C-alpha positions as a printed NumPy array, in Angstrom:
array([[  0.   ,   0.   ,   0.   ],
       [  2.959,   2.298,   0.669],
       [  2.533,   2.585,   4.423],
       [  6.059,   1.341,   5.048],
       [  7.723,   4.33 ,   6.733],
       [  5.954,   3.689,  10.032],
       [  7.181,   1.408,  12.818],
       [  6.196,  -2.26 ,  12.738],
       [  3.48 ,  -1.937,  15.397],
       [  1.802,   0.893,  13.469],
       [  1.934,  -1.123,  10.244],
       [  0.207,  -4.05 ,  11.965],
       [ -2.413,  -1.702,  13.401],
       [ -2.978,  -0.179,   9.944],
       [ -3.863,  -3.624,   8.563],
       [ -6.29 ,  -4.269,  11.421],
       [ -7.868,  -0.817,  11.027],
       [ -8.388,  -1.38 ,   7.286],
       [ -9.266,  -5.067,   7.394],
       [-12.802,  -4.465,   6.076],
       [-11.493,  -2.632,   2.977],
       [ -8.745,  -5.229,   2.476],
       [-11.202,  -8.139,   2.479],
       [-13.615,  -6.217,   0.277],
       [-10.801,  -5.61 ,  -2.234],
       [-10.094,  -9.33 ,  -2.382],
       [-13.766, -10.262,  -2.594],
       [-14.796,  -7.84 ,  -5.329],
       [-11.754,  -5.987,  -6.704],
       [-13.722,  -4.597,  -9.656],
       [-16.266,  -2.995,  -7.336],
       [-13.84 ,  -1.11 ,  -5.086],
       [-11.001,   1.311,  -5.743],
       [ -9.384,   1.021,  -2.299],
       [ -6.616,  -1.198,  -3.678],
       [ -5.954,   0.955,  -6.768],
       [ -6.4  ,   4.519,  -5.513],
       [ -3.769,   7.2  ,  -6.022],
       [ -2.514,   6.546,  -2.495],
       [ -1.408,   2.998,  -3.296],
       [  2.269,   2.519,  -4.108],
       [  2.044,  -0.842,  -5.945],
       [ -1.632,  -1.662,  -6.612],
       [ -1.332,  -5.219,  -7.921],
       [  1.192,  -6.252,  -5.269],
       [ -1.193,  -4.824,  -2.676],
       [ -4.149,  -6.654,  -4.22 ],
       [ -2.213,  -9.928,  -4.047],
       [ -1.658,  -9.249,  -0.346],
       [ -5.4  ,  -8.582,   0.053],
       [ -6.182, -12.037,  -1.37 ],
       [ -3.65 , -13.53 ,   1.026],
       [ -5.056, -11.701,   4.055],
       [ -8.599, -12.769,   3.219],
       [ -7.458, -16.404,   3.015],
       [ -5.683, -16.02 ,   6.363],
       [ -8.829, -14.628,   8.023],
       [-10.943, -17.425,   6.509],
       [ -8.514, -19.978,   7.965],
       [ -9.481, -18.739,  11.404],
       [ -6.255, -16.729,  11.648],
       [ -4.416, -19.993,  12.104],
       [ -0.755, -19.7  ,  13.   ],
       [ -0.266, -22.657,  10.649],
       [ -1.645, -20.749,   7.654],
       [  0.808, -21.073,   4.75 ],
       [  1.494, -17.776,   2.978],
       [  2.846, -17.596,  -0.542],
       [  3.416, -13.835,  -0.623],
       [  7.08 , -12.712,  -0.821],
       [  7.783, -10.1  ,   1.84 ],
       [ 10.474,  -7.662,   0.724],
       [ 12.975,  -6.157,   3.154],
       [ 14.514,  -3.059,   1.564],
       [ 17.665,  -1.177,   2.503],
       [ 17.318,   2.448,   3.6  ],
       [ 19.337,   4.065,   0.798],
       [ 21.81 ,   1.179,   0.802],
       [ 24.689,   3.109,  -0.773],
       [ 24.81 ,   5.504,   2.165],
       [ 24.339,   2.573,   4.542],
       [ 27.515,   1.01 ,   3.167],
       [ 29.542,   4.219,   3.46 ],
       [ 28.248,   4.789,   7.   ],
       [ 29.315,   1.321,   8.117],
       [ 32.584,   1.448,   6.168],
       [ 33.634,   4.768,   7.734],
       [ 31.849,   4.272,  11.079],
       [ 29.754,   7.395,  10.539],
       [ 27.221,   7.78 ,  13.377],
       [ 25.193,  10.52 ,  11.673],
       [ 24.734,   8.614,   8.417],
       [ 24.119,   5.392,  10.35 ],
       [ 21.254,   6.936,  12.306],
       [ 19.764,   8.528,   9.179],
       [ 19.775,   5.226,   7.265],
       [ 18.772,   2.871,  10.108],
       [ 22.207,   1.264,  10.379],
       [ 21.986,   2.268,  14.03 ],
       [ 18.847,   2.473,  16.121],
       [ 18.696,   4.743,  19.157],
       [ 17.608,   3.16 ,  22.455],
       [ 13.835,   3.363,  22.897],
       [ 13.369,   4.5  ,  19.291],
       [  9.871,   3.669,  18.076],
       [ 10.034,   4.511,  14.387],
       [ 12.022,   4.002,  11.237],
       [ 14.3  ,   6.861,  10.225],
       [ 13.739,   8.398,   6.791],
       [ 16.89 ,   9.95 ,   5.319],
       [ 14.958,  11.581,   2.497],
       [ 12.623,  13.322,   4.924],
       [ 15.643,  14.41 ,   6.978],
       [ 17.203,  16.09 ,   3.942],
       [ 13.852,  17.675,   3.08 ],
       [ 13.594,  19.016,   6.649],
       [ 17.104,  20.49 ,   6.502],
       [ 16.285,  22.085,   3.123],
       [ 13.165,  23.653,   4.609],
       [ 15.268,  25.096,   7.459],
       [ 17.611,  26.679,   4.919],
       [ 14.688,  28.15 ,   2.959],
       [ 13.128,  29.576,   6.127],
       [ 16.462,  31.226,   6.897],
       [ 16.517,  32.642,   3.358],
       [ 13.157,  34.317,   3.957],
       [ 14.645,  36.383,   6.79 ],
       [ 17.993,  37.094,   5.109],
       [ 18.122,  40.828,   4.232],
       [ 21.211,  40.379,   2.048],
       [ 19.633,  37.796,  -0.252],
       [ 18.322,  38.695,  -3.695],
       [ 14.613,  39.607,  -3.496],
       [ 13.671,  36.929,  -6.013],
       [ 15.393,  34.274,  -3.893],
       [ 13.386,  35.392,  -0.871],
       [ 10.251,  35.263,  -3.019],
       [ 11.007,  31.716,  -4.187],
       [ 11.835,  30.515,  -0.685],
       [  8.574,  32.005,   0.575],
       [  6.647,  30.303,  -2.228],
       [  8.115,  26.907,  -1.351],
       [  7.326,  27.248,   2.347],
       [  3.86 ,  28.732,   1.865],
       [  2.769,  25.948,  -0.482],
       [  4.627,  23.09 ,   1.288],
       [  6.447,  22.18 ,  -1.914],
       [  9.454,  20.501,  -0.287],
       [  8.929,  16.914,   0.805],
       [ 10.841,  13.642,   0.702],
       [  9.709,  12.836,  -2.842],
       [ 11.33 ,  16.005,  -4.199],
       [ 14.775,  15.275,  -2.757],
       [ 14.726,  11.458,  -2.896],
       [ 16.542,  10.876,  -6.193],
       [ 19.16 ,  13.537,  -5.443],
       [ 19.982,  11.828,  -2.138],
       [ 19.64 ,   8.257,  -3.405],
       [ 22.145,   8.761,  -6.222],
       [ 24.733,  10.577,  -4.109],
       [ 26.788,   7.484,  -3.183],
       [ 26.781,   6.472,  -6.842],
       [ 28.633,   9.571,  -8.027],
       [ 25.894,  12.164,  -8.526],
       [ 26.909,  15.79 ,  -9.006],
       [ 25.233,  19.139,  -8.496],
       [ 24.156,  19.044, -12.141],
       [ 22.381,  15.723, -11.681],
       [ 20.891,  16.991,  -8.409],
       [ 19.515,  20.019, -10.265],
       [ 18.06 ,  17.767, -12.935],
       [ 16.234,  15.584, -10.399],
       [ 14.911,  18.577,  -8.429],
       [ 13.702,  20.219, -11.646],
       [ 11.845,  17.06 , -12.671],
       [ 10.162,  16.666,  -9.293],
       [  9.121,  20.218,  -8.449],
       [  8.568,  22.162, -11.69 ],
       [  4.901,  21.24 , -12.039],
       [  4.19 ,  22.171,  -8.418],
       [  5.97 ,  25.521,  -8.785],
       [  3.979,  26.342, -11.897],
       [  0.733,  25.362, -10.177],
       [  1.686,  27.618,  -7.253],
       [  1.861,  30.593,  -9.611],
       [  5.522,  30.842, -10.595],
       [  5.857,  32.318, -14.116],
       [  7.101,  30.004, -16.85 ],
       [ 10.209,  32.082, -17.516],
       [ 11.318,  31.772, -13.863],
       [ 11.035,  27.993, -13.529],
       [ 14.589,  27.167, -14.601],
       [ 16.334,  29.676, -12.323],
       [ 14.011,  28.915,  -9.414],
       [ 14.596,  25.164,  -9.581],
       [ 18.354,  25.821,  -9.748],
       [ 18.043,  27.907,  -6.578],
       [ 16.098,  25.152,  -4.791],
       [ 18.591,  22.53 ,  -5.966],
       [ 21.358,  24.64 ,  -4.435],
       [ 19.605,  24.533,  -1.08 ],
       [ 19.081,  20.756,  -1.345],
       [ 22.754,  20.273,  -2.257],
       [ 23.711,  22.328,   0.8  ],
       [ 21.358,  20.332,   3.038],
       [ 22.594,  16.893,   2.016],
       [ 25.971,  17.039,   3.842],
       [ 24.138,  18.111,   7.013],
       [ 22.653,  14.605,   7.011],
       [ 25.081,  12.609,   4.846],
       [ 28.806,  12.96 ,   5.54 ],
       [ 30.693,   9.722,   4.998],
       [ 29.227,   9.103,   1.534],
       [ 30.784,  12.236,   0.049],
       [ 34.062,  11.659,   1.859],
       [ 34.304,   8.056,   0.681],
       [ 33.247,   8.892,  -2.849],
       [ 35.84 ,  11.676,  -3.171],
       [ 38.523,   9.352,  -1.818],
       [ 37.729,   6.609,  -4.339],
       [ 37.728,   9.134,  -7.187],
       [ 41.157,  10.386,  -6.095],
       [ 42.527,   6.833,  -6.165],
       [ 40.956,   6.117,  -9.558],
       [ 42.434,   9.328, -10.95 ],
       [ 45.967,   8.201, -10.14 ],
       [ 45.397,   4.701, -11.535],
       [ 43.883,   6.143, -14.716],
       [ 46.992,   8.286, -15.219],
       [ 48.987,   5.062, -15.252],
       [ 46.755,   3.88 , -18.114],
       [ 45.598,   0.905, -16.062],
       [ 42.149,  -0.511, -15.325],
       [ 40.876,  -0.309, -11.748],
       [ 40.643,  -3.69 , -10.055],
       [ 39.645,  -4.865,  -6.61 ],
       [ 38.529,  -8.015,  -4.819],
       [ 35.198,  -8.003,  -2.993],
       [ 34.761,  -9.566,   0.469],
       [ 33.295, -12.656,  -1.263],
       [ 36.543, -13.158,  -3.197],
       [ 35.078, -11.989,  -6.508],
       [ 37.611, -10.074,  -8.612],
       [ 36.275,  -6.918, -10.269],
       [ 37.992,  -5.156, -13.165],
       [ 36.695,  -1.763, -14.265],
       [ 37.935,  -1.14 , -17.798],
       [ 36.446,   1.789, -19.684],
       [ 38.291,   2.392, -22.932],
       [ 38.256,   5.337, -25.277],
       [ 36.384,   4.79 , -28.537],
       [ 37.04 ,   6.335, -31.941],
       [ 34.002,   7.786, -33.681],
       [ 33.06 ,   8.368, -37.295],
       [ 30.016,   9.979, -38.879],
       [ 28.465,   8.004, -41.719],
       [ 25.769,   8.9  , -44.26 ],
       [ 24.807,   6.222, -46.785],
       [ 24.57 ,   7.016, -50.494],
       [ 20.955,   5.822, -50.403],
       [ 20.084,   8.654, -48.038],
       [ 19.491,   6.315, -45.128],
       [ 21.612,   6.098, -41.993],
       [ 23.372,   3.186, -40.382],
       [ 25.047,   2.557, -37.05 ],
       [ 27.311,  -0.285, -36.022],
       [ 26.774,  -2.032, -32.688],
       [ 29.152,  -4.843, -31.9  ],
       [ 29.981,  -5.269, -35.562],
       [ 26.313,  -5.677, -36.523],
       [ 24.726,  -3.015, -38.777],
       [ 21.516,  -1.558, -37.36 ],
       [ 19.307,   0.261, -39.891],
       [ 17.342,   3.333, -38.901],
       [ 14.557,   5.035, -40.869],
       [ 15.685,   8.585, -40.106],
       [ 17.198,  10.   , -43.32 ],
       [ 17.935,  13.458, -41.959],
       [ 20.596,  13.   , -39.304],
       [ 24.093,  11.616, -39.278],
       [ 24.676,   8.659, -37.022],
       [ 27.781,   8.23 , -34.925],
       [ 29.128,   4.763, -34.416],
       [ 31.953,   3.832, -32.091],
       [ 34.783,   1.402, -32.627],
       [ 35.582,  -0.078, -29.204],
       [ 38.836,  -1.542, -30.455],
       [ 41.233,   0.953, -28.887],
       [ 43.033,   0.123, -25.664],
       [ 43.44 ,   3.616, -24.268],
       [ 41.897,   3.981, -20.825],
       [ 39.055,   6.515, -20.734],
       [ 40.199,   8.478, -17.683],
       [ 36.972,  10.413, -17.223],
       [ 34.779,   7.314, -17.189],
       [ 37.215,   5.434, -14.938],
       [ 36.957,   8.213, -12.364],
       [ 33.184,   8.664, -12.565],
       [ 32.566,   4.91 , -12.487],
       [ 34.601,   3.911,  -9.452],
       [ 32.224,   5.072,  -6.689],
       [ 29.031,   3.449,  -8.015],
       [ 30.779,   0.254,  -9.125],
       [ 32.556,  -0.201,  -5.8  ],
       [ 29.342,   0.281,  -3.82 ],
       [ 27.416,  -2.042,  -6.151],
       [ 30.053,  -4.708,  -5.563],
       [ 29.5  ,  -4.383,  -1.8  ],
       [ 25.73 ,  -4.545,  -2.276],
       [ 26.278,  -7.764,  -4.216],
       [ 28.603,  -9.124,  -1.534],
       [ 26.027,  -8.505,   1.182],
       [ 23.334, -10.187,  -0.912],
       [ 25.5  , -13.248,  -1.568],
       [ 26.532, -13.626,   2.082],
       [ 22.884, -13.276,   3.127],
       [ 21.52 , -15.881,   0.716],
       [ 24.253, -18.355,   1.638],
       [ 23.654, -17.907,   5.374],
       [ 19.88 , -18.116,   4.928],
       [ 20.176, -21.312,   2.881],
       [ 22.298, -22.846,   5.634],
       [ 19.47 , -22.061,   8.075],
       [ 16.815, -23.722,   5.928],
       [ 15.458, -20.795,   3.918],
       [ 15.275, -21.898,   0.295],
       [ 12.972, -19.351,  -1.384],
       [ 14.133, -15.861,  -2.325],
       [ 13.109, -12.86 ,  -4.41 ],
       [ 16.141, -10.611,  -4.824],
       [ 16.411,  -7.211,  -6.481],
       [ 19.648,  -5.342,  -5.702],
       [ 19.045,  -4.157,  -2.103],
       [ 15.532,  -5.591,  -1.792],
       [ 15.601,  -9.086,  -0.293],
       [ 12.435, -11.121,   0.061],
       [ 11.298, -14.494,   1.319],
       [  7.98 , -15.91 ,   2.533],
       [  6.157, -14.252,   5.43 ],
       [  6.72 , -17.166,   7.801],
       [ 10.496, -16.819,   7.422],
       [ 10.708, -13.02 ,   7.306],
       [ 11.703, -12.357,  10.91 ],
       [ 14.44 , -14.997,  10.75 ],
       [ 15.576, -13.608,   7.385],
       [ 15.747, -10.06 ,   8.773],
       [ 18.079, -11.234,  11.539],
       [ 20.314, -12.949,   8.978],
       [ 20.432,  -9.787,   6.853],
       [ 21.561,  -7.726,   9.854],
       [ 24.166, -10.308,  10.866],
       [ 25.638, -10.451,   7.354],
       [ 25.726,  -6.659,   7.026],
       [ 27.554,  -6.488,  10.379],
       [ 29.991,  -9.201,   9.326],
       [ 30.665,  -7.467,   5.995],
       [ 32.419,  -4.665,   7.892],
       [ 33.354,  -6.318,  11.188],
       [ 35.198,  -9.191,   9.468],
       [ 36.307,  -7.4  ,   6.277],
       [ 37.932,  -4.095,   5.362],
       [ 36.87 ,  -3.375,   1.762],
       [ 38.041,   0.245,   1.631],
       [ 41.446,  -0.61 ,   3.084],
       [ 41.734,  -3.556,   0.685],
       [ 41.067,  -1.52 ,  -2.462],
       [ 43.471,   1.156,  -1.182],
       [ 46.277,  -1.377,  -0.724],
       [ 45.643,  -2.958,  -4.113],
       [ 45.475,   0.29 ,  -6.102],
       [ 48.375,   1.924,  -4.265],
       [ 50.61 ,  -0.916,  -5.425],
       [ 49.756,  -0.099,  -9.059],
       [ 50.677,   3.584,  -8.786],
       [ 54.312,   4.22 ,  -9.639],
       [ 54.59 ,   7.827, -10.861],
       [ 52.403,   9.796,  -8.433],
       [ 52.783,   7.963,  -5.128],
       [ 53.261,  11.287,  -3.325],
       [ 49.788,  12.311,  -4.491],
       [ 48.042,   9.383,  -2.819],
       [ 45.097,  10.825,  -0.867],
       [ 44.947,  10.553,   2.896],
       [ 42.728,   7.731,   4.089],
       [ 39.392,   9.123,   5.304],
       [ 38.943,   9.639,   9.018],
       [ 36.622,   7.164,  10.679],
       [ 33.861,   7.95 ,  13.129],
       [ 32.795,   6.305,  16.358],
       [ 30.025,   3.961,  15.229],
       [ 30.049,   0.635,  17.077],
       [ 29.351,  -1.977,  14.407],
       [ 27.6  ,  -4.171,  16.972],
       [ 24.754,  -1.635,  16.85 ],
       [ 23.874,  -3.054,  13.421],
       [ 22.709,  -6.308,  15.017],
       [ 19.944,  -4.432,  16.867],
       [ 18.979,  -2.128,  14.003],
       [ 15.433,  -3.405,  13.354],
       [ 14.899,  -1.159,  10.331],
       [ 18.249,  -1.708,   8.603],
       [ 16.327,  -3.643,   5.918],
       [ 12.61 ,  -3.348,   6.451]])
């Protein structure tokens, strides 16, 4: 349904409070729009759960009822979770549910935190006498119409650990808020500059909530820069023992127009015909062996984090299989099994995430490996990032790490 930001007890209560509508949806889905209203996040997944709940109720709420619904446990912005654990960052850990405060009763929402910090900055702008009048006007518009929420900042925050820049942040903010600004009365010719202003405030708010991700990302880019200067691919070994090689090569390009007036492009040596007769088509020959320095640098942060995501997934599935769980639905940082095994699975996920950083040192390992490849600029090796004070044992009690 989408009511997954609340604590577990509130989610259970929500089901009980809406049991009549849930059963009605399963009984006559064509006669009710409860399951497919605008409020519902994934209508057909929710409807499947309605059928399951109705069957459970009809069984007499038997504790032996066999459910076939996969229950997904999702990471809270997993890229930032990895950086927070890797660099022992307490602030990022709390924001992404890697750590849970004693007596905490709810799941933390990093996207809402960034939205809240952005709102604070905009409220300060409203009272800033030295700010341009139009900036004050735009800040006032955002606050008055409640235009800043988690959905506006989500993609900008989510993509940060994967190498996003201010330009990409601006693009995401523009996509998510332009329509609302226009509806609030902002003239068409001011939309571009206004969204750039708001993106600037979001970009400033992010490091107030997320620290280790930027530090770790900048460090990896610095290492990749030195390796790229050597003309070498970037390689590392994940905690599972899997060897990764990142090899982006430069490609020569040619523009081709056929005598027939048609265009053609070459993909992997295979000609692909296109009906457009007006434009020239560029095709690339990936047969050069010159390292593409720019792509090597931009690719290192997302690829490294993805390799750790994959490591955590593999460790989790192996450990779960050893404990008798045989059925999985896996999508990147969303791990699912049947309802009857979900609590056990959640404990395994937490244990494996803890072990990934308590028993392994992925950032130190890639540093040692890449440093050995650098021969000409060893003096330019970046300083290893400072670590925080997070106790990794806190992960074992973090109920909403994956939830």
